[in-house]
mmCIF file of N, CA, C and O in Angstrom:
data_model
loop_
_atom_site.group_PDB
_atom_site.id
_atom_site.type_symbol
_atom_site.label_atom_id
_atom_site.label_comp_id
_atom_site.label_asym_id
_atom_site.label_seq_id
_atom_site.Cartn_x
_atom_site.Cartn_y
_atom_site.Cartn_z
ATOM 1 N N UNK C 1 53.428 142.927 87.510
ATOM 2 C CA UNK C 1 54.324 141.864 87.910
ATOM 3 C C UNK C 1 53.795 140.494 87.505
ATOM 4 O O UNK C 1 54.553 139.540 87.332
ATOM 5 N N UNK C 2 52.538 140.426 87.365
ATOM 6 C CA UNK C 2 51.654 138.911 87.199
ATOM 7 C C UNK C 2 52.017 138.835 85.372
ATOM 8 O O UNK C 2 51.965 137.920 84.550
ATOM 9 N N UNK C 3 52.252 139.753 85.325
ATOM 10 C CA UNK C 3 52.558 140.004 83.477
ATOM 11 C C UNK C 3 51.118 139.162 82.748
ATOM 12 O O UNK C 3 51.167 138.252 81.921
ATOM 13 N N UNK C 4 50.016 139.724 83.283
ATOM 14 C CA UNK C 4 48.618 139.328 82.819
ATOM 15 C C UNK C 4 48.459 140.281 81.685
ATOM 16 O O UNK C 4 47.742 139.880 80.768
ATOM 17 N N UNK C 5 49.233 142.014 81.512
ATOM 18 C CA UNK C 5 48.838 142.579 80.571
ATOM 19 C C UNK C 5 50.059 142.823 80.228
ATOM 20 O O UNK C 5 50.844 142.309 81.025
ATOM 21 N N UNK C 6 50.729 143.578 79.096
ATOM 22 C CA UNK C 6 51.814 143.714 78.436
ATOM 23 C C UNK C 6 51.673 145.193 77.221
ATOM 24 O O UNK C 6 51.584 145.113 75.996
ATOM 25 N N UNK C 7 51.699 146.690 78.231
ATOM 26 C CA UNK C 7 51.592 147.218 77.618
ATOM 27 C C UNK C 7 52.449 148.297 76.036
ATOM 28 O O UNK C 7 53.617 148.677 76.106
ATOM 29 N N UNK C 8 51.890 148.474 75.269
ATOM 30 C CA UNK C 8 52.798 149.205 73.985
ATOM 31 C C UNK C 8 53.256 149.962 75.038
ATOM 32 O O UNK C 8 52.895 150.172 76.196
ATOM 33 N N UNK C 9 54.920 150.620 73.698
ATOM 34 C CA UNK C 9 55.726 151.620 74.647
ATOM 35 C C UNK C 9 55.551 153.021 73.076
ATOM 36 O O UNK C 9 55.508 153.188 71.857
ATOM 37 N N UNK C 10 55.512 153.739 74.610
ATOM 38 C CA UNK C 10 55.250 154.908 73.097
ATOM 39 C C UNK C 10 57.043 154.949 72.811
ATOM 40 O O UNK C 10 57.938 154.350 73.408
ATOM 41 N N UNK C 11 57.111 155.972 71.579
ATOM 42 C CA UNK C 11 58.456 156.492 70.916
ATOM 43 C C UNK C 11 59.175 157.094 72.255
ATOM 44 O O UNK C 11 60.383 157.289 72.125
ATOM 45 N N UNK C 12 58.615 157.408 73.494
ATOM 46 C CA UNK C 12 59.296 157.897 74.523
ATOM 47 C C UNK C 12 59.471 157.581 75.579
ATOM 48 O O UNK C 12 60.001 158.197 76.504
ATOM 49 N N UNK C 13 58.810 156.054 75.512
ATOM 50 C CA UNK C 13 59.463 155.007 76.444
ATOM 51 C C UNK C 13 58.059 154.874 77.297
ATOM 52 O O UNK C 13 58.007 153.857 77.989
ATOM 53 N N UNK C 14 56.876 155.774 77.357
ATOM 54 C CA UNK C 14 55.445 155.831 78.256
ATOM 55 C C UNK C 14 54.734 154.501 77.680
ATOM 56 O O UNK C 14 54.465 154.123 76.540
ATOM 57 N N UNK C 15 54.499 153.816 79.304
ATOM 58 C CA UNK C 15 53.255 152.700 78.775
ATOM 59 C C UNK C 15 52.236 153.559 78.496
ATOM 60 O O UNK C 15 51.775 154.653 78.821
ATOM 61 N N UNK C 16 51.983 152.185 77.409
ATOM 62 C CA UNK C 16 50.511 152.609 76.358
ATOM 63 C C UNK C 16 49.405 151.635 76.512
ATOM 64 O O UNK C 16 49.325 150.707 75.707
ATOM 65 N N UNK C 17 48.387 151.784 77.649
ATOM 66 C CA UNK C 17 47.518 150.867 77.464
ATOM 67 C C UNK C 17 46.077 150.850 76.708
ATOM 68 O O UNK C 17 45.569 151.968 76.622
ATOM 69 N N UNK C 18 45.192 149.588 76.043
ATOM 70 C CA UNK C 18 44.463 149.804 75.728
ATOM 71 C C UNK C 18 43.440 149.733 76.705
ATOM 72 O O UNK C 18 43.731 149.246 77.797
ATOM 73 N N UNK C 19 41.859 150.290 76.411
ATOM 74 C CA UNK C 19 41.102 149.976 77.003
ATOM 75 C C UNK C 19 40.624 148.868 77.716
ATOM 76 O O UNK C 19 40.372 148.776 78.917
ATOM 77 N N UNK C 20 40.490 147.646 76.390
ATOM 78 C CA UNK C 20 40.631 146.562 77.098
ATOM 79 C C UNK C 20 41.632 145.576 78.408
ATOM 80 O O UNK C 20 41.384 144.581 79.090
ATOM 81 N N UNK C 21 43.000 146.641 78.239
ATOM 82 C CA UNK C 21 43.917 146.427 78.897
ATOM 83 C C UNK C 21 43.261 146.810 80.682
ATOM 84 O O UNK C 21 43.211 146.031 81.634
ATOM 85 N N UNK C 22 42.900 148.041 80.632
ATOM 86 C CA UNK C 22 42.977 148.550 81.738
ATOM 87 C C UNK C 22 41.141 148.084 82.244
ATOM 88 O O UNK C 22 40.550 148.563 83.212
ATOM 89 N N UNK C 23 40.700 147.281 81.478
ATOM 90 C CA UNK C 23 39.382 146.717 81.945
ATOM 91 C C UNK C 23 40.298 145.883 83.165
ATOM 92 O O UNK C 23 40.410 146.083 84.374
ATOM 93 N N UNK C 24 41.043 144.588 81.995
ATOM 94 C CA UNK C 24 41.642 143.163 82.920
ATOM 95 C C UNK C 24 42.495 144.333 84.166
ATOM 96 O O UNK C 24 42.634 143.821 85.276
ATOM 97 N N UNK C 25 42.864 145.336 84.065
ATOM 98 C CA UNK C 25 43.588 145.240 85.297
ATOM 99 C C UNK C 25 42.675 145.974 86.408
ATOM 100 O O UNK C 25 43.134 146.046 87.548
ATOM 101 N N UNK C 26 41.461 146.499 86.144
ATOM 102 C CA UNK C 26 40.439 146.503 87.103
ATOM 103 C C UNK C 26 39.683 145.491 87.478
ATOM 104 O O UNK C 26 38.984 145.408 88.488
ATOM 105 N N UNK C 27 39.826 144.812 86.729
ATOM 106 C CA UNK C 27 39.102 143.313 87.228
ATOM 107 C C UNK C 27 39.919 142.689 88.138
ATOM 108 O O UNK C 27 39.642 142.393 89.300
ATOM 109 N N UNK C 28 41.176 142.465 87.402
ATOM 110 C CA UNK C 28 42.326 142.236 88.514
ATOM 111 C C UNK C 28 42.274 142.904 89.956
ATOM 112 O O UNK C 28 42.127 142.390 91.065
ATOM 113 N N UNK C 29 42.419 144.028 89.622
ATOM 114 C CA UNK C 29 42.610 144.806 91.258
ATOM 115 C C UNK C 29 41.153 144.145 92.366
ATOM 116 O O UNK C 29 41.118 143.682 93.505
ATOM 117 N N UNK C 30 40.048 144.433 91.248
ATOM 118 C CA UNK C 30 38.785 143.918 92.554
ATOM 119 C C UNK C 30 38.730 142.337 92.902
ATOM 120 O O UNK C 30 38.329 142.075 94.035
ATOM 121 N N UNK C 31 39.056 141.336 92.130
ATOM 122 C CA UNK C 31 39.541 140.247 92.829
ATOM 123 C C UNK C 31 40.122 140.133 93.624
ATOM 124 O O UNK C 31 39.740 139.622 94.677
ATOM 125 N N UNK C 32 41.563 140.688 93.348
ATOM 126 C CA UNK C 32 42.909 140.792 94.735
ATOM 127 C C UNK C 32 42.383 141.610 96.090
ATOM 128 O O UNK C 32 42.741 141.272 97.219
ATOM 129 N N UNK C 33 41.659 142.516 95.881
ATOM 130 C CA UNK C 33 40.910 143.467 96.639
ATOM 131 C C UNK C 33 40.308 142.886 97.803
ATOM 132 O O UNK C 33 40.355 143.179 98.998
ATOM 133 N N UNK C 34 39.422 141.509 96.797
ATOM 134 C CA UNK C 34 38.492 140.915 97.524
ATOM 135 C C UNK C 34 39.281 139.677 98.647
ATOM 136 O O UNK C 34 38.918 139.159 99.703
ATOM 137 N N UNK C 35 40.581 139.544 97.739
ATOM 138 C CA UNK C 35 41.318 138.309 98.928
ATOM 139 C C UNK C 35 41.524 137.409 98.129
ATOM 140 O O UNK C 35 41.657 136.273 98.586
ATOM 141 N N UNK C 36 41.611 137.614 96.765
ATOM 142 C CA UNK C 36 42.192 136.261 95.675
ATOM 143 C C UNK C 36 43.200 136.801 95.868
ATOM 144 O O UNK C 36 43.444 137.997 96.024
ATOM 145 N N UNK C 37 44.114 135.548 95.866
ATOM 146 C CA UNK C 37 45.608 135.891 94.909
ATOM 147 C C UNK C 37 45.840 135.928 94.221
ATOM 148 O O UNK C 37 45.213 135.382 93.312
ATOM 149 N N UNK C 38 47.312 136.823 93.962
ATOM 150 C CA UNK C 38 47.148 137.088 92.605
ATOM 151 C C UNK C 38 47.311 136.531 91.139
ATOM 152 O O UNK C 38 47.111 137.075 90.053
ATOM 153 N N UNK C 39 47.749 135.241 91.474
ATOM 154 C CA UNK C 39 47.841 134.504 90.470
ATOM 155 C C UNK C 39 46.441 133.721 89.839
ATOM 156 O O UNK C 39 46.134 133.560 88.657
ATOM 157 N N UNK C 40 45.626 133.248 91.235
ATOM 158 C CA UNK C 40 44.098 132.846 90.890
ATOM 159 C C UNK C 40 43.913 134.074 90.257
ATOM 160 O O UNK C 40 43.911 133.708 89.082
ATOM 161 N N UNK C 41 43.753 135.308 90.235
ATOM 162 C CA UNK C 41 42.705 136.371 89.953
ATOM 163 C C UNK C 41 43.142 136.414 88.745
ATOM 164 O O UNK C 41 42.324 136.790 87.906
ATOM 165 N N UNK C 42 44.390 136.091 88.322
ATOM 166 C CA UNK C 42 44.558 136.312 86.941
ATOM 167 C C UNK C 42 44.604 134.655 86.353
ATOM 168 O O UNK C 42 45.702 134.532 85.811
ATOM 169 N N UNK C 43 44.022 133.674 86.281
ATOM 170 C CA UNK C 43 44.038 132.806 86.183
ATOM 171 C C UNK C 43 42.156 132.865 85.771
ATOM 172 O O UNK C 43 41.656 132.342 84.775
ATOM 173 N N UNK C 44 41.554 133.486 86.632
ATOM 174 C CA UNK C 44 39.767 133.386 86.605
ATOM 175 C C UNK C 44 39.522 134.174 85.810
ATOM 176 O O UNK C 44 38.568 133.911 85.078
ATOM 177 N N UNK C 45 40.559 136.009 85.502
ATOM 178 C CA UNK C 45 40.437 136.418 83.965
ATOM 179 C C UNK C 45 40.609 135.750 82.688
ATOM 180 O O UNK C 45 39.827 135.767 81.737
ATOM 181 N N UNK C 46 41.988 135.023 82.803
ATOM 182 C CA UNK C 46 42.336 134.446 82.096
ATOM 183 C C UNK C 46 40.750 133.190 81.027
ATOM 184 O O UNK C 46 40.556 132.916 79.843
ATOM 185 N N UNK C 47 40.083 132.855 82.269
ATOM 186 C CA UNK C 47 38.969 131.949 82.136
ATOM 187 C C UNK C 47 37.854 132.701 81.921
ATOM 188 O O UNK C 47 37.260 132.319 80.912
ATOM 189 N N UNK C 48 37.305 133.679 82.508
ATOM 190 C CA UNK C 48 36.453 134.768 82.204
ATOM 191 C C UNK C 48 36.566 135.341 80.899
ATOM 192 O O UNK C 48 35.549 135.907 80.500
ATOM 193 N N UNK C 49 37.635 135.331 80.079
ATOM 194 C CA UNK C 49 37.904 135.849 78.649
ATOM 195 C C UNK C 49 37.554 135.019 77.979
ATOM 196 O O UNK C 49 36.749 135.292 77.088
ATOM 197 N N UNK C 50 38.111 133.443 78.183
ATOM 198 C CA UNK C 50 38.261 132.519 76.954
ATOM 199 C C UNK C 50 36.561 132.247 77.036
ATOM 200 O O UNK C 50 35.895 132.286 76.001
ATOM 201 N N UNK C 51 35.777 131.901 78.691
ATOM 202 C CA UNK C 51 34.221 132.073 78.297
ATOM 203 C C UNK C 51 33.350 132.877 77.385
ATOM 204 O O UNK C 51 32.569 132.417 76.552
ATOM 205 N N UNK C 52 33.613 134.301 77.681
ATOM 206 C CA UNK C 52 32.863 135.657 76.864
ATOM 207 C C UNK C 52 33.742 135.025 74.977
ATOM 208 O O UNK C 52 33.048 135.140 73.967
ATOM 209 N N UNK C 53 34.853 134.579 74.891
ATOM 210 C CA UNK C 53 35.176 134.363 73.431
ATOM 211 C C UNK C 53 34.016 133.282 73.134
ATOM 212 O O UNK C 53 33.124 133.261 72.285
ATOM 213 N N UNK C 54 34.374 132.399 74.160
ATOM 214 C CA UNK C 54 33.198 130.688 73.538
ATOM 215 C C UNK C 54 31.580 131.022 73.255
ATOM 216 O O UNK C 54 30.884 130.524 72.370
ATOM 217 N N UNK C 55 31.131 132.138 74.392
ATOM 218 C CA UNK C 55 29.961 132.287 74.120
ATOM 219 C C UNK C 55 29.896 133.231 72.967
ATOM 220 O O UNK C 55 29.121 132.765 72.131
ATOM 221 N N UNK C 56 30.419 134.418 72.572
ATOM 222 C CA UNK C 56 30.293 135.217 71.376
ATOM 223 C C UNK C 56 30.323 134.565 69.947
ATOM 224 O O UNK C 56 29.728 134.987 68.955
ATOM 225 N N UNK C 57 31.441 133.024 70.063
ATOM 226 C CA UNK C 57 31.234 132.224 69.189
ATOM 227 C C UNK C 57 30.242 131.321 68.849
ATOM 228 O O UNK C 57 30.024 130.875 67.722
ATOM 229 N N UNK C 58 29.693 131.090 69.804
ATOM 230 C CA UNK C 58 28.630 130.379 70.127
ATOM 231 C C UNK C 58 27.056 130.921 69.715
ATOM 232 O O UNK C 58 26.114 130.195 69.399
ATOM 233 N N UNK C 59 27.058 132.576 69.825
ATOM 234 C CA UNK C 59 26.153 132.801 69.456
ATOM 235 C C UNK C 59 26.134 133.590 67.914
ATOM 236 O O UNK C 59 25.110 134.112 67.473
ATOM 237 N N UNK C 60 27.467 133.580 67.170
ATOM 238 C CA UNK C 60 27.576 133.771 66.233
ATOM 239 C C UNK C 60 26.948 132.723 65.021
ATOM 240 O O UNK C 60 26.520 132.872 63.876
ATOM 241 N N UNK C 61 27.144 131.615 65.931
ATOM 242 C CA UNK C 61 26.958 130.134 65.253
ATOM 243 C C UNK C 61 25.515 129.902 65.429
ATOM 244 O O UNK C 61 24.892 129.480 64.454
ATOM 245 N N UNK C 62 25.086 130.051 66.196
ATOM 246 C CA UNK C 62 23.284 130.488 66.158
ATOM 247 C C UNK C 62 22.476 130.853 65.460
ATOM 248 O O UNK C 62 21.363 130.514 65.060
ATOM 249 N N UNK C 63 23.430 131.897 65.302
ATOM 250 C CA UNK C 63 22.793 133.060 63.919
ATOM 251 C C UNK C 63 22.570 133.162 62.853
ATOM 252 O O UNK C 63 21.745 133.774 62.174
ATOM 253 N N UNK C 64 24.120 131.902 62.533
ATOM 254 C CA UNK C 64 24.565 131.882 61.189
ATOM 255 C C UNK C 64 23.579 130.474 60.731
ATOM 256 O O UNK C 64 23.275 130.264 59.557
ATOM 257 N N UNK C 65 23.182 129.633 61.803
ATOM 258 C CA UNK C 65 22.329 128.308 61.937
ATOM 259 C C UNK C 65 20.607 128.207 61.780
ATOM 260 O O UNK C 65 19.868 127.310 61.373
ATOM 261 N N UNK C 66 20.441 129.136 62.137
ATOM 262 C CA UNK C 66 18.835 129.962 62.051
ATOM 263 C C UNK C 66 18.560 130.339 60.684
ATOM 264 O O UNK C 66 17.607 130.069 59.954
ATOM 265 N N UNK C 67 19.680 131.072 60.486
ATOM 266 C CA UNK C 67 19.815 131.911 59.043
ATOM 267 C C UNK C 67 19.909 131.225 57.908
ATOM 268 O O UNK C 67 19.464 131.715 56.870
ATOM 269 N N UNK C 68 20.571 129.844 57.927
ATOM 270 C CA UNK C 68 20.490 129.109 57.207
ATOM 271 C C UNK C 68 21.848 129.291 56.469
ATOM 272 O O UNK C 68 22.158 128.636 55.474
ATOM 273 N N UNK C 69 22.571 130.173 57.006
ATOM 274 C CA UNK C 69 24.323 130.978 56.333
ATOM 275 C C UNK C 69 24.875 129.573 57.145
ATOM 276 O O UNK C 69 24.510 129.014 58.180
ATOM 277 N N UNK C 70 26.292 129.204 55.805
ATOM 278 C CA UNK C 70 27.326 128.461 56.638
ATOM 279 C C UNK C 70 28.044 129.261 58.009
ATOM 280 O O UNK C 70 28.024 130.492 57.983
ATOM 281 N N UNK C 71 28.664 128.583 59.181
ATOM 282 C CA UNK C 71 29.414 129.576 59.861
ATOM 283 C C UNK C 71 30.372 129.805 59.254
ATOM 284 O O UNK C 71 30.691 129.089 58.305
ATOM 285 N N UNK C 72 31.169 130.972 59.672
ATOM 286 C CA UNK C 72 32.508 131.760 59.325
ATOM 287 C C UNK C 72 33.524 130.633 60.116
ATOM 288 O O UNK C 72 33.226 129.999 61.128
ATOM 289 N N UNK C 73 35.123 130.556 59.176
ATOM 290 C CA UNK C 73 35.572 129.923 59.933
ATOM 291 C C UNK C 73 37.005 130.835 59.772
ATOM 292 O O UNK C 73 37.992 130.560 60.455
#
């Protein structure tokens, strides 16, 4: 209902989720679990993702900086 995930439909109409899908909606559930609502809980994924992206970029750029390689853009 929070429409935080949006899963494929198979040829026979069955949601199709990915792994990563059904991570966010366990993360989801143990927030709400805990007494977030549900819009914060998907609001702190929402922020919890774009962090793990900034830091993976972040340490891509490290690597590529050490190495003496331009970064990838």
């Amino acid at each position: 209902e929070a429409r935080l995930i949006t899963p494929l439909r198979s040829e026979g109409g069955h949601r199709r989720y990915s792994r990563y899908q059904l991570r966010i909606a366990a993360r989801a559930r143990e927030l709400v679990d805990q007494g977030t609502p549900v819009e914060a809980a998907c609001r702190i994924i929402v922020l919890e993702d774009q962090l793990e992206e900034a830091q993976r970029i972040n340490a891509e750029y490290r690597r590529n900086t050490e190495s003496g390689s331009p970064p990838a853009s």
